[in-house]
Short mmCIF file of C-alpha atoms in Angstrom, two decimals:
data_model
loop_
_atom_site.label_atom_id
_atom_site.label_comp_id
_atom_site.label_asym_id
_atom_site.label_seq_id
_atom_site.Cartn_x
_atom_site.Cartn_y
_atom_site.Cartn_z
CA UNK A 10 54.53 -33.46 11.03
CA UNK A 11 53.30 -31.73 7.82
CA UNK A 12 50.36 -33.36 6.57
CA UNK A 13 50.87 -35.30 3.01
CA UNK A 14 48.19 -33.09 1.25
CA UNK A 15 48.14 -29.20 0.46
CA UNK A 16 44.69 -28.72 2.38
CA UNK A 17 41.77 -27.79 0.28
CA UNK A 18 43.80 -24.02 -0.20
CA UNK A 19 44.79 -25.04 -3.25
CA UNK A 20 41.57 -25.37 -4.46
CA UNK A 21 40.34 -22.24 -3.06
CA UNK A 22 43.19 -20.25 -4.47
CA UNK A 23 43.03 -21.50 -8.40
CA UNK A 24 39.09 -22.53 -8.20
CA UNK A 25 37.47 -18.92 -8.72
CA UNK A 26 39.81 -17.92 -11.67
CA UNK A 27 40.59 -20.66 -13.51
CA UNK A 28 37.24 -21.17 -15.29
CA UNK A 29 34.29 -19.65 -16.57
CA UNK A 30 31.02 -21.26 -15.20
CA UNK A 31 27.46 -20.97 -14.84
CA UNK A 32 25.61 -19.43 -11.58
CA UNK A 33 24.54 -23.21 -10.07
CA UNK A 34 28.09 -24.83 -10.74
CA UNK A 35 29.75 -21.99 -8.94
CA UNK A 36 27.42 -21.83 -6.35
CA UNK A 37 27.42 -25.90 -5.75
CA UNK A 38 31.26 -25.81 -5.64
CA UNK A 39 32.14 -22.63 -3.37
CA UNK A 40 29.81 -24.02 -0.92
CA UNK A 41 31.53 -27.62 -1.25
CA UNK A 42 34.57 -25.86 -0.69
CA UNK A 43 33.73 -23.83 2.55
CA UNK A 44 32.37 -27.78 3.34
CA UNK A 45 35.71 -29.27 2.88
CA UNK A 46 37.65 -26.68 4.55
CA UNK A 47 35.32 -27.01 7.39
CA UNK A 48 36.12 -30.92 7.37
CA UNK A 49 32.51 -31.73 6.32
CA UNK A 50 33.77 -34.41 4.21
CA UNK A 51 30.56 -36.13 3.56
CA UNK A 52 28.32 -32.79 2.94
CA UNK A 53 31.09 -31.48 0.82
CA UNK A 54 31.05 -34.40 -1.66
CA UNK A 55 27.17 -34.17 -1.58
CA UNK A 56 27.96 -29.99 -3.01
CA UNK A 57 30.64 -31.21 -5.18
CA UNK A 58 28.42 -34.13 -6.77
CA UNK A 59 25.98 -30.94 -6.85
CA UNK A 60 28.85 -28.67 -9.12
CA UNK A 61 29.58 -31.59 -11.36
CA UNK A 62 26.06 -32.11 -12.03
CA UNK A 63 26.08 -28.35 -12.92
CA UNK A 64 28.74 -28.29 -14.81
CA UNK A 65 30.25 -31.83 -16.36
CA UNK A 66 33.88 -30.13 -17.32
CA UNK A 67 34.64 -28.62 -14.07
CA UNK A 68 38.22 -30.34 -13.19
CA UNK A 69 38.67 -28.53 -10.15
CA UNK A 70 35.36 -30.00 -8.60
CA UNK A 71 36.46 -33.40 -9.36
CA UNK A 72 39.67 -32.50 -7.60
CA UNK A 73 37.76 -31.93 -4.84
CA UNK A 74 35.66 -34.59 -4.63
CA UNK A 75 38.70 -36.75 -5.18
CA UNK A 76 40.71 -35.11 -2.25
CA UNK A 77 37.11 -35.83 -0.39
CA UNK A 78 36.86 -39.11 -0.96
CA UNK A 79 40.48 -39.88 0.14
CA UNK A 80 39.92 -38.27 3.36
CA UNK A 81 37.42 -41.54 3.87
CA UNK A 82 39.90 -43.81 3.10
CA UNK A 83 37.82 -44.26 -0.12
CA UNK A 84 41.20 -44.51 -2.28
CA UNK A 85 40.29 -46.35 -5.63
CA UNK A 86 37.28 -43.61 -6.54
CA UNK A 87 39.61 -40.45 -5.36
CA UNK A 88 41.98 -41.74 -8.29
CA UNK A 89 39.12 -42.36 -10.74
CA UNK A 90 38.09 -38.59 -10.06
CA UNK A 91 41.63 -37.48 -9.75
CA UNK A 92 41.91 -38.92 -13.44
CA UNK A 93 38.95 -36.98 -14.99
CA UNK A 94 40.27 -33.89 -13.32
CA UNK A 95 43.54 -34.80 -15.24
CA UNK A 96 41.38 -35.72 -19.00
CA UNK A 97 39.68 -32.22 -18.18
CA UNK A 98 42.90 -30.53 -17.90
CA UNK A 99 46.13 -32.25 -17.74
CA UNK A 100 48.19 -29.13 -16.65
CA UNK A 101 46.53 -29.43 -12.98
CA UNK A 102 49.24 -30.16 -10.50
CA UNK A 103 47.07 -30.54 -7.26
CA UNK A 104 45.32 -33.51 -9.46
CA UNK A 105 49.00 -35.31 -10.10
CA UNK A 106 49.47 -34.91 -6.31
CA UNK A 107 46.54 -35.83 -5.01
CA UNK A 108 45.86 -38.95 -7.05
CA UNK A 109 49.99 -40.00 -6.21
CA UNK A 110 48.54 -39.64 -2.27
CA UNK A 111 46.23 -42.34 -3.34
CA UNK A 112 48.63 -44.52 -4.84
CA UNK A 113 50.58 -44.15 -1.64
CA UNK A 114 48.07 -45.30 0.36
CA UNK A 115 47.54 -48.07 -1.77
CA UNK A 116 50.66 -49.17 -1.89
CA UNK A 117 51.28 -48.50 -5.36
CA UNK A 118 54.60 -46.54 -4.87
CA UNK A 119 56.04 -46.70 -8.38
CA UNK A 120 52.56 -44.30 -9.94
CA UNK A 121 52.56 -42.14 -7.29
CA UNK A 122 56.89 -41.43 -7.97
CA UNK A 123 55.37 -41.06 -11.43
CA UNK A 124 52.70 -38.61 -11.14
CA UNK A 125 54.92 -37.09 -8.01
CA UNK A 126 57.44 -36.42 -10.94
CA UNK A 127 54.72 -35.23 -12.99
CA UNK A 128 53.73 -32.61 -9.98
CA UNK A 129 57.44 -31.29 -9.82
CA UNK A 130 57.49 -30.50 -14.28
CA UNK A 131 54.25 -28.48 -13.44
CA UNK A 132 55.41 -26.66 -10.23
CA UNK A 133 59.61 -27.09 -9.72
CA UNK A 134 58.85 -25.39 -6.64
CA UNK A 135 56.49 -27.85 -5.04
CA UNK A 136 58.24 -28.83 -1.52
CA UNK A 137 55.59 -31.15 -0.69
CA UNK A 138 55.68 -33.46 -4.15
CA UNK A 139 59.39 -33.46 -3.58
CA UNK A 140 59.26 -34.64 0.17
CA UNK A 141 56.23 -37.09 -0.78
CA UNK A 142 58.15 -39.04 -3.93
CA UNK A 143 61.01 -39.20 -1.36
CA UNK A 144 58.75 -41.01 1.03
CA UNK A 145 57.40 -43.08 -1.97
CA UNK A 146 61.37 -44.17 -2.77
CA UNK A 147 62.22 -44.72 0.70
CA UNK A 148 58.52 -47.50 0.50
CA UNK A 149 60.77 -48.85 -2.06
CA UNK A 150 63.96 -48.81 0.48
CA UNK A 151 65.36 -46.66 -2.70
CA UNK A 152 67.02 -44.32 0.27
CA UNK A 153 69.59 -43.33 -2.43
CA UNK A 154 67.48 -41.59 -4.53
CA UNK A 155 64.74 -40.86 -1.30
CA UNK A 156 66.96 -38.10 0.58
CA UNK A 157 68.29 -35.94 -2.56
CA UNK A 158 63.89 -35.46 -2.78
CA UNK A 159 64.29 -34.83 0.50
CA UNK A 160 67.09 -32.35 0.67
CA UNK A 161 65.10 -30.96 -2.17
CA UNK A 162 62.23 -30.06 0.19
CA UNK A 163 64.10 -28.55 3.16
CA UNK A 164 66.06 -26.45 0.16
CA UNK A 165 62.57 -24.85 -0.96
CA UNK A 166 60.75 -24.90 2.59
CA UNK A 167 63.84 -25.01 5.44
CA UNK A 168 60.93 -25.34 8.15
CA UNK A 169 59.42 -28.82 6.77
CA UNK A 170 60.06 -30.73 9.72
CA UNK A 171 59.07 -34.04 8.03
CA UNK A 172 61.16 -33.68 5.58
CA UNK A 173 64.36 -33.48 8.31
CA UNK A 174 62.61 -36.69 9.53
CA UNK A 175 62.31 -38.60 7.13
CA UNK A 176 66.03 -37.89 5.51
CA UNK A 177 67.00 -38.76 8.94
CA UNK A 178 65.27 -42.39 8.76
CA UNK A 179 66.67 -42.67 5.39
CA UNK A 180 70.27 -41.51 6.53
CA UNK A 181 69.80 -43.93 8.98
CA UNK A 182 68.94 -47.10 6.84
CA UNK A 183 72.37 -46.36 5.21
CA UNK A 184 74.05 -46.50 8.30
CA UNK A 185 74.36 -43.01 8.32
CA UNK A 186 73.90 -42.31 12.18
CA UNK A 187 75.79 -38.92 12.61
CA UNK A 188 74.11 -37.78 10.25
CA UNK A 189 70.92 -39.09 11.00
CA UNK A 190 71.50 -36.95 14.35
CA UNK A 191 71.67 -33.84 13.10
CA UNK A 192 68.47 -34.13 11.19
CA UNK A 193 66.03 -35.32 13.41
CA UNK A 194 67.89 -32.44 15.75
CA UNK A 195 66.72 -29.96 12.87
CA UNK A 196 63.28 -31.16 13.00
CA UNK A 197 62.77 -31.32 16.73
CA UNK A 198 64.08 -27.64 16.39
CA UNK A 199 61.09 -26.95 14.43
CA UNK A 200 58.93 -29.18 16.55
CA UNK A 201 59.88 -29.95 19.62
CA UNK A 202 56.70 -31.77 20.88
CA UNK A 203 57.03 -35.25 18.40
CA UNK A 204 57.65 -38.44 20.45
CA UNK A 205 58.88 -40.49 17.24
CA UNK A 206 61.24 -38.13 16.36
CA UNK A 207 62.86 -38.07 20.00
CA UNK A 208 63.07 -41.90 19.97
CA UNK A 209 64.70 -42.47 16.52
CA UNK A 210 67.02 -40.00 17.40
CA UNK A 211 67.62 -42.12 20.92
CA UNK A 212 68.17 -45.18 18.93
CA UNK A 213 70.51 -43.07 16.74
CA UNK A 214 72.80 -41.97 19.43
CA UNK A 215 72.43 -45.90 21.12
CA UNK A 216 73.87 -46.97 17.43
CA UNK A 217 76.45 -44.85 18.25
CA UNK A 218 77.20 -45.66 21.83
CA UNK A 219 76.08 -42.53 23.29
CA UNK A 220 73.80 -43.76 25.54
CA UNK A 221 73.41 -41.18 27.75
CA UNK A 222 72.13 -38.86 25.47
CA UNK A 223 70.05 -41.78 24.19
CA UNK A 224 68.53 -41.99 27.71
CA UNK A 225 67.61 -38.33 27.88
CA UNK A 226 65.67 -38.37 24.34
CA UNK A 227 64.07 -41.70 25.88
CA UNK A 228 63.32 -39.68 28.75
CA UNK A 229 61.97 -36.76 26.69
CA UNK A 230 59.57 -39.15 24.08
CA UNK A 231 57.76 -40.57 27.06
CA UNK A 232 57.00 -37.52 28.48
CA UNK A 233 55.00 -36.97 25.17
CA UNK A 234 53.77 -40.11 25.07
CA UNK A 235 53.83 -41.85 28.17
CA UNK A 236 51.94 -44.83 26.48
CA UNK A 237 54.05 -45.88 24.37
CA UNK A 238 55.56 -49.67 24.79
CA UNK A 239 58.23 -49.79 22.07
CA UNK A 240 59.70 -46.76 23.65
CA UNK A 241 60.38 -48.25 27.17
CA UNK A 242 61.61 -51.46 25.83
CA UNK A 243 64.19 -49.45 23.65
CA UNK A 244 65.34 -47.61 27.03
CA UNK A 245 65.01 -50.88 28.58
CA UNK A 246 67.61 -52.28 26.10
CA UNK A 247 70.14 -48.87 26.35
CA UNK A 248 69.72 -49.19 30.31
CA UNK A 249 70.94 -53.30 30.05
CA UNK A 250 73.57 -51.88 27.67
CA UNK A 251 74.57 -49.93 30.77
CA UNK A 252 74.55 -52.72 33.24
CA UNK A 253 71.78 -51.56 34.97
CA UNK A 254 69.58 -54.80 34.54
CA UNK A 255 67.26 -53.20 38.14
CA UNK A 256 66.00 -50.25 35.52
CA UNK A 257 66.38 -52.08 32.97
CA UNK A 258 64.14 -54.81 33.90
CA UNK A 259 61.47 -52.12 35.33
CA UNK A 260 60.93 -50.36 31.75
CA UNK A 261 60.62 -53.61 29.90
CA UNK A 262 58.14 -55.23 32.74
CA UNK A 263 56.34 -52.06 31.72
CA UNK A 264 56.58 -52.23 28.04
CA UNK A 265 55.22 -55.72 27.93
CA UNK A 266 52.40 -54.46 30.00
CA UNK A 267 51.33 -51.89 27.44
CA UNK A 268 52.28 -54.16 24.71
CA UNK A 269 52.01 -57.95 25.60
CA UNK A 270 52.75 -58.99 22.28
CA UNK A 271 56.68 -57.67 22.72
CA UNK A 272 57.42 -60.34 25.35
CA UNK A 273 57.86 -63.14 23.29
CA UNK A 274 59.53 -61.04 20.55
CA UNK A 275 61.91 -59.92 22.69
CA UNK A 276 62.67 -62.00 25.27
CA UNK A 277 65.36 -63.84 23.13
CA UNK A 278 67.33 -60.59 22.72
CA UNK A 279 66.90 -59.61 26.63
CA UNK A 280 68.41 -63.43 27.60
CA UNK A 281 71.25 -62.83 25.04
CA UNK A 282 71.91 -59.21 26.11
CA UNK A 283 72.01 -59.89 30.19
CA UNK A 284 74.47 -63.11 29.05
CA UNK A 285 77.43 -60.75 27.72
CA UNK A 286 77.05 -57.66 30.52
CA UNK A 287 77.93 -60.07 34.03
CA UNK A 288 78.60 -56.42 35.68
CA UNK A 289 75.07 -55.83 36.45
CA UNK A 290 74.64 -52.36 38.82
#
């Protein structure tokens, strides 16, 4: 799925004309930039620290670093530099975004729908901040307000596959499972190689009783990813559905080998499922 940031091209794009600077500043941050593209996190922040140093008014370089830092996981000081960027100049839209990433990852849903919001006044046609403060509601199980940001997105870029995904989880936790279908079809249409998306789509069609096209998306997500526990117990459960306790009782022997922990979650819900189907094939 898309990634929740632009990518440093952004910066690339708007950094050479959107200031005036001395020969050391723009030196300092061009080469942190070719850094960061390159995914030299850690040298890049040492160039940006470099451009800053250079030149204390350079927003985009605190952008940067910001973006840098939150590619470490270092969350609290990408904000604080995402908010100098912003004091520097508050008409930067990749600042609003990247600093509402951060909130995200912190948790802090309600500021990043905020400066998400603040991202779409700047740039209406931002797919991305769309798609991301739709994410951010659906955090808040807001799903009523999550996929009109998300039909938002697909409206300005039809080949965001996440954002087919994730209206289809939201359509979903409305009980929406038709419709649900059809979008995680859309976005396995666009990428047809994403496990998850196969097995919510699974337990979609097993919501709706169709369980053998549950079965083949089952089928189709472990090929992908063959490792995966939750996935076999969920095929375990469609094949008891079925009757077929033999199969059944295979995948979820395997599931609790890859997972242990899902035995004693589970094996309530196996007991009371095996009780109501006395047809067993």
């Amino acid at each position: 799925m898309k990634s929740k940031i632009f990518g440093i091209a952004a910066l690339l794009v708007a950094g050479s004309a959107a200031v005036t600077w001395g020969g050391e500043a723009r030196s300092a941050y061009d080469e942190a930039l070719k850094l960061h593209k390159a995914e030299k996190i850690k040298e890049a922040i040492v160039a940006y620290d470099k451009a800053i140093k250079a030149n204390p008014s350079l927003a985009r370089a605190f952008v940067g670093r910001g973006e840098a830092y939150a590619r470490l996981g270092q969350h609290e000081r990408a904000i604080k530099d995402q908010d100098r960027a912003i004091k520097l100049n508050p008409k930067l839209a990749d600042a609003y975004y990247y600093r509402a990433n951060a909130y995200d990852e912190l948790k802090q849903h309600e500021r990043a729908i905020k400066d998400y919001g603040e991202v779409i006044r700047l740039d209406a046609k931002n797919s991305n901040a769309y798609r991301q403060r739709g994410s951010a509601y659906y955090a808040l199980g807001q799903f009523d307000k999550a996929i009109p940001d998300f039909t938002e997105a697909i409206r300005l870029d039809p080949k965001d596959a996440a954002a087919y995904y994730e209206r289809g989880l939201a359509q979903r936790r409305l009980g929406r499972h038709e419709s649900a279908v059809q979008d995680y079809t859309m976005a396995l249409s666009l990428n047809p190689k994403n496990a998850e998306v196969y097995s919510n789509r699974a337990n979609a069609y097993s919501l709706l009783g169709r369980y053998d096209h549950a079965l083949q998306d089952y089928d189709a997500a472990l090929k992908i990813d063959p490792r995966n526990a939750r996935i076999y117990a969920n095929r375990g459960f469609v094949l008891l559905s079925l009757g077929k306790n033999a199969e059944a009782d295979k995948d979820l022997k395997k599931a609790f080998e890859l997972d242990p922990s899902l035995k004693q979650k589970l094996e309530p819900d196996i007991g009371a499922k095996k009780s109501s189907l006395p047809n067993a094939k």
